[in-house]
Amino acid sequence: MNTPLLKVENLTKHFRLGTDFLKKAVPIVRAVEDVSFSVEPGETLCIVGESGCGKSTIARLLMRIVEPTCGRVMIDGTDIAGLKKQPLREWRRRMQMVFQDPYSSLNPRLTAGQIITEPVDNFERLNRQDREALAADLLRKVGMSPEMMHRLPSELSGGQRQRLGIARALALKPSLIVADEAVSALDVSVQAQILNLLVDLQQQMGIAYVFISHDLSVVQHIAHRVAVMYLGRIVELAPCEVLFARPTHPYTEALIAAAPVPDPARVRLEVPIEGEVPSPINPPRGCAFHPRCPLAVERCRTVVPPLVPMADGRVVACHVRAPSMDVPADPIAAAAAPFTHISQP
Ligand code: SF4
């Protein structure tokens, strides 16, 4: 089996709230717990879940903006946690990030052209002509006129700013882009344009995406595979069409049932789910979803369900829907089932 582009193994991040100089127990936020997945070149893995489920912390862990409590993040088989200076700089060329807020992630004092070429300046010396040629080329790639390279972010619309953020991410020719709620601040029509642009760029350049979103309609449009997170853990990971056709974990089922459907003739499935997401400071024992789950049994209150591989290429963590009394097979390998490229809608 080929080495995946990105492999995440048992990634865990706990944040301590405050210091313990008075020798009191310090509350710990369990933001990410034992998360494993892989991403192949040219693949889009979407991570979905309610706010506070840990999906944005995963984005920050992948980019080494925060360090993990334990676990590994490997690019082409190299653990990035151990990389120092020069190897780390080289790795940073290969992974770029697109942020949620296209305005606050752009330097308001730089022109669009300067914003695009700034990351390249960290690696190569470009003269003025090369810089302008690069900025013009990338602006064209993201569907903007090269003349816009002289404009400031404040002179661009929300959609243009997000295109500019994507152009900046493309400047270093990355293999992987981590997009954290990259379209959620945009109008619906602009969202569709940006999603189509991302799919186009993937088909032209073979880029892989880790796409983080709470919006299932966005995810359905762009994902090859989808990981559903609840309170810091992946509870189901499946090929996109399999997940939406037959959600298996009760939480996935409830999420899909709650998503708006733009078809008044379609009957929506009623899936009862009550209560709020529990605090990650004091998550419930056993399956963290058990206080809200209509299918919960006694075992759910004490034993954390393992991710169990299913015959259709998904992995599910549920004692009732995916029972396993045995030690589970390697969930990472099972979750790395081959994917098919989606075509441009
Ligand atoms: Fe519900 Fe139990 Fe499955 Fe958790 S393990 S989702 S509580 S049935």
XYZ file of C-alpha atoms and ligand atoms in Angstrom:
353
model
C 0.000 0.000 0.000
C 1.344 3.486 -0.899
C 2.220 5.901 1.886
C -0.640 8.425 2.185
C 0.152 12.123 1.718
C -1.087 12.874 5.242
C -1.429 10.362 8.035
C -2.688 11.320 11.470
C -2.271 8.782 14.260
C -3.897 8.943 17.698
C -3.790 12.749 17.698
C -4.771 14.189 21.077
C -4.854 17.775 22.343
C -5.706 18.764 25.905
C -5.656 22.438 26.937
C -4.978 23.240 30.590
C -7.114 26.104 31.867
C -4.790 28.194 34.041
C -1.739 27.247 36.102
C -1.530 25.009 39.173
C 0.726 27.155 41.405
C -1.764 26.746 44.279
C -1.494 22.955 43.818
C -5.170 22.779 42.913
C -6.392 20.523 40.148
C -6.462 22.511 36.887
C -9.447 21.904 34.579
C -8.457 20.341 31.271
C -10.305 20.858 27.993
C -10.161 17.617 26.019
C -10.382 19.263 22.610
C -9.162 16.327 20.495
C -9.054 12.690 21.657
C -7.259 9.886 19.858
C -8.053 10.984 16.295
C -6.666 8.997 13.345
C -7.197 9.445 9.603
C -5.279 9.672 6.360
C -5.527 11.748 3.177
C -4.376 10.660 -0.282
C -2.945 13.034 -2.929
C -5.775 14.837 -4.746
C -8.364 13.794 -2.158
C -10.758 15.972 -0.149
C -11.423 14.841 3.395
C -14.114 16.914 5.102
C -14.325 17.090 8.875
C -17.791 17.979 10.169
C -19.435 18.426 13.547
C -21.095 20.983 15.790
C -19.069 23.939 17.020
C -16.756 22.949 19.877
C -16.284 19.387 18.588
C -12.539 19.913 18.028
C -12.440 20.220 14.233
C -10.678 23.616 14.171
C -8.170 22.393 16.758
C -7.307 19.588 14.328
C -6.619 22.218 11.625
C -4.282 24.054 14.010
C -2.550 20.803 14.988
C -2.000 19.877 11.335
C -0.393 23.276 10.682
C 1.668 23.082 13.910
C 0.051 26.287 15.165
C -0.451 24.307 18.387
C 1.548 21.265 19.508
C -0.250 17.969 20.206
C -0.483 16.469 23.691
C 0.319 13.158 21.997
C -0.052 11.443 18.644
C 1.599 11.957 15.280
C 1.043 13.985 12.102
C 3.003 12.558 9.165
C 3.507 14.036 5.714
C 4.739 11.434 3.228
C 5.753 9.275 6.185
C 7.718 12.032 8.042
C 6.505 13.009 11.509
C 6.349 16.818 11.450
C 6.575 17.061 15.268
C 10.283 16.232 15.107
C 11.154 18.719 12.338
C 13.401 21.663 13.149
C 14.144 24.890 11.225
C 15.079 24.055 7.595
C 13.125 20.780 7.224
C 10.190 22.522 8.912
C 10.395 25.415 6.428
C 10.369 22.945 3.535
C 7.388 21.140 5.015
C 5.565 24.453 5.398
C 5.803 24.917 1.628
C 3.812 21.723 1.163
C 0.925 22.546 3.520
C -0.973 25.814 3.388
C -4.068 27.089 5.126
C -7.157 29.010 4.007
C -8.928 30.738 6.888
C -12.574 31.367 7.676
C -12.476 35.160 7.707
C -11.000 36.349 4.420
C -10.600 39.896 5.757
C -8.807 39.385 9.070
C -6.445 36.800 7.539
C -5.099 39.344 5.001
C -2.692 42.162 5.898
C -4.772 45.328 5.266
C -1.653 47.388 4.455
C -0.425 45.143 1.613
C -1.779 45.104 -1.920
C -3.250 41.901 -3.363
C -0.035 41.336 -5.347
C 2.148 41.743 -2.243
C -0.100 39.388 -0.245
C 0.216 36.677 -2.891
C 3.997 36.897 -3.294
C 4.871 37.424 0.384
C 5.076 33.650 1.202
C 7.378 33.096 -1.817
C 9.702 35.896 -0.633
C 10.451 33.743 2.416
C 12.010 31.111 0.150
C 13.296 32.800 -3.028
C 14.488 36.211 -4.137
C 12.109 37.488 -6.807
C 12.646 40.644 -8.836
C 9.749 43.013 -9.451
C 8.866 41.551 -12.849
C 8.838 37.947 -11.542
C 6.718 39.030 -8.622
C 4.151 40.735 -10.843
C 4.078 37.791 -13.263
C 3.477 35.358 -10.387
C 0.736 37.527 -8.855
C -0.972 37.944 -12.258
C -0.817 34.203 -12.947
C -2.292 33.278 -9.549
C -4.993 35.935 -9.737
C -6.042 34.509 -13.127
C -6.044 30.986 -11.644
C -8.535 32.040 -8.970
C -10.720 33.892 -11.469
C -9.626 37.476 -10.755
C -8.276 40.126 -13.099
C -4.491 40.735 -12.836
C -5.234 44.472 -12.534
C -6.525 43.755 -9.029
C -2.979 43.109 -7.808
C -2.688 46.808 -6.932
C -5.802 46.879 -4.755
C -5.900 46.685 -0.967
C -8.082 44.015 0.747
C -10.510 46.773 1.812
C -11.153 47.504 -1.884
C -12.249 43.894 -2.587
C -15.562 42.097 -1.989
C -15.832 39.153 0.454
C -15.653 36.609 -2.372
C -12.651 38.351 -3.959
C -10.859 38.374 -0.607
C -11.396 34.643 -0.208
C -10.125 34.081 -3.771
C -7.091 36.158 -2.796
C -6.573 33.957 0.297
C -6.662 30.896 -1.975
C -4.211 32.518 -4.437
C -1.833 33.169 -1.525
C -2.141 29.525 -0.428
C -1.363 28.372 -3.993
C 1.769 30.542 -4.342
C 4.038 27.885 -2.828
C 2.492 25.053 -4.906
C 1.294 23.070 -1.872
C 0.352 19.379 -1.915
C -2.245 19.923 0.812
C -4.481 22.833 1.795
C -6.211 22.907 5.170
C -9.372 24.999 4.776
C -11.030 25.913 8.080
C -14.653 27.008 7.476
C -13.313 28.632 4.292
C -16.719 29.532 2.838
C -18.917 29.938 5.910
C -18.497 33.750 6.022
C -19.631 34.135 2.389
C -23.038 34.529 0.703
C -24.514 31.313 -0.693
C -23.901 32.255 -4.361
C -20.289 33.217 -3.608
C -19.863 29.998 -1.592
C -20.773 27.977 -4.691
C -18.229 29.904 -6.817
C -15.442 29.322 -4.284
C -16.297 25.610 -3.924
C -16.278 25.177 -7.715
C -12.934 26.995 -7.820
C -11.470 24.632 -5.201
C -12.685 21.580 -7.164
C -11.237 23.036 -10.410
C -7.871 23.729 -8.792
C -7.800 20.228 -7.351
C -8.404 18.705 -10.761
C -5.748 20.929 -12.405
C -3.074 20.718 -9.710
C -3.809 17.490 -7.789
C -4.035 19.303 -4.442
C -5.481 17.452 -1.443
C -7.789 19.289 0.951
C -8.655 18.841 4.594
C -11.874 20.835 4.542
C -13.414 21.725 7.872
C -17.060 22.771 7.927
C -20.237 22.614 9.969
C -22.345 22.920 6.782
C -23.386 19.539 5.368
C -24.542 20.950 2.017
C -21.039 22.361 1.475
C -19.476 19.064 2.531
C -21.695 17.040 0.197
C -20.602 19.285 -2.694
C -16.867 18.902 -2.233
C -15.953 15.810 -0.163
C -14.551 12.478 -1.267
C -14.685 11.215 2.326
C -16.253 12.686 5.438
C -15.175 12.378 9.084
C -17.916 13.189 11.619
C -16.637 14.448 14.977
C -18.386 14.574 18.330
C -16.741 16.018 21.434
C -13.160 15.586 20.196
C -13.502 12.116 18.642
C -14.258 10.816 15.158
C -17.491 8.809 15.441
C -17.906 7.922 11.752
C -15.661 8.212 8.694
C -17.009 7.183 5.303
C -16.963 7.870 1.558
C -19.188 10.919 1.007
C -21.971 9.248 -0.982
C -22.078 6.277 1.448
C -22.349 8.571 4.469
C -25.172 10.690 3.057
C -27.096 7.711 1.640
C -26.889 5.585 4.794
C -25.658 7.410 7.894
C -24.871 4.754 10.500
C -23.819 6.487 13.718
C -26.895 7.951 15.511
C -25.154 11.345 15.685
C -24.437 11.384 11.924
C -28.047 10.396 11.332
C -29.269 13.295 13.492
C -26.914 15.804 11.820
C -28.086 14.820 8.332
C -31.740 14.803 9.398
C -31.363 18.309 10.858
C -29.705 19.788 7.738
C -31.995 22.027 5.622
C -33.254 20.360 2.415
C -33.943 22.720 -0.548
C -36.796 20.491 -1.767
C -40.231 20.987 -0.121
C -41.467 17.694 -1.634
C -38.831 15.652 0.166
C -39.931 14.137 3.477
C -37.396 14.729 6.200
C -36.403 11.959 8.542
C -37.219 12.735 12.158
C -34.354 11.700 14.404
C -34.834 12.620 18.050
C -31.756 14.169 19.600
C -32.091 16.128 22.793
C -29.981 18.361 24.970
C -26.797 20.333 24.458
C -23.303 19.151 23.582
C -21.649 18.317 26.964
C -18.611 20.302 28.095
C -15.242 19.022 26.824
C -13.902 19.840 30.317
C -15.975 17.063 31.817
C -17.112 14.769 28.992
C -19.497 11.898 29.818
C -17.902 8.493 30.502
C -18.175 5.759 27.889
C -19.648 7.016 24.623
C -19.712 10.824 24.960
C -22.945 10.888 22.949
C -24.873 8.634 25.361
C -26.770 11.385 27.284
C -28.372 12.472 23.959
C -28.598 9.146 22.154
C -32.014 7.479 21.689
C -30.319 4.076 21.228
C -28.069 4.146 24.311
C -27.667 0.877 26.249
C -25.899 0.181 29.533
C -22.526 -0.531 27.875
C -22.600 2.966 26.275
C -22.340 4.571 29.747
C -19.050 2.921 30.643
C -17.118 1.789 27.555
C -15.797 4.107 24.827
C -16.858 2.492 21.519
C -13.911 1.757 19.198
C -13.977 2.658 15.494
C -15.066 -0.539 13.753
C -14.462 -1.046 10.003
C -17.602 -1.958 7.998
C -17.903 -3.757 4.676
C -18.787 -0.575 2.701
C -15.519 1.229 3.530
C -16.704 3.256 6.512
C -15.602 3.091 10.141
C -18.137 3.680 12.942
C -17.815 4.003 16.720
C -21.110 2.732 18.144
C -21.837 -0.266 20.402
C -25.302 -0.748 18.879
C -24.846 0.044 15.181
C -21.283 -1.336 14.867
C -20.861 -3.803 17.741
C -17.424 -5.225 18.331
C -16.429 -7.355 21.299
C -12.999 -7.956 19.748
C -9.992 -5.732 19.390
C -10.858 -3.667 16.272
C -8.879 -3.936 13.049
C -6.572 -1.006 12.179
C -9.113 1.824 11.769
C -6.631 4.059 9.919
C -6.095 1.496 7.168
C -9.821 0.840 6.973
C -10.568 4.546 6.770
C -8.126 4.980 3.863
C -10.372 3.159 1.391
C -9.729 4.190 -2.235
C -11.757 7.206 -3.350
C -13.052 8.321 -6.712
C -12.626 11.886 -7.896
C -15.816 13.901 -8.079
C -16.442 15.770 -11.255
C -17.185 19.460 -11.508
C -20.921 20.036 -10.907
Fe -25.611 5.770 21.067
Fe -24.390 3.855 22.471
Fe -23.913 4.126 19.862
Fe -23.004 5.939 21.604
S -22.383 3.801 21.487
S -23.972 6.330 19.666
S -24.662 5.990 23.072
S -25.847 3.573 20.816
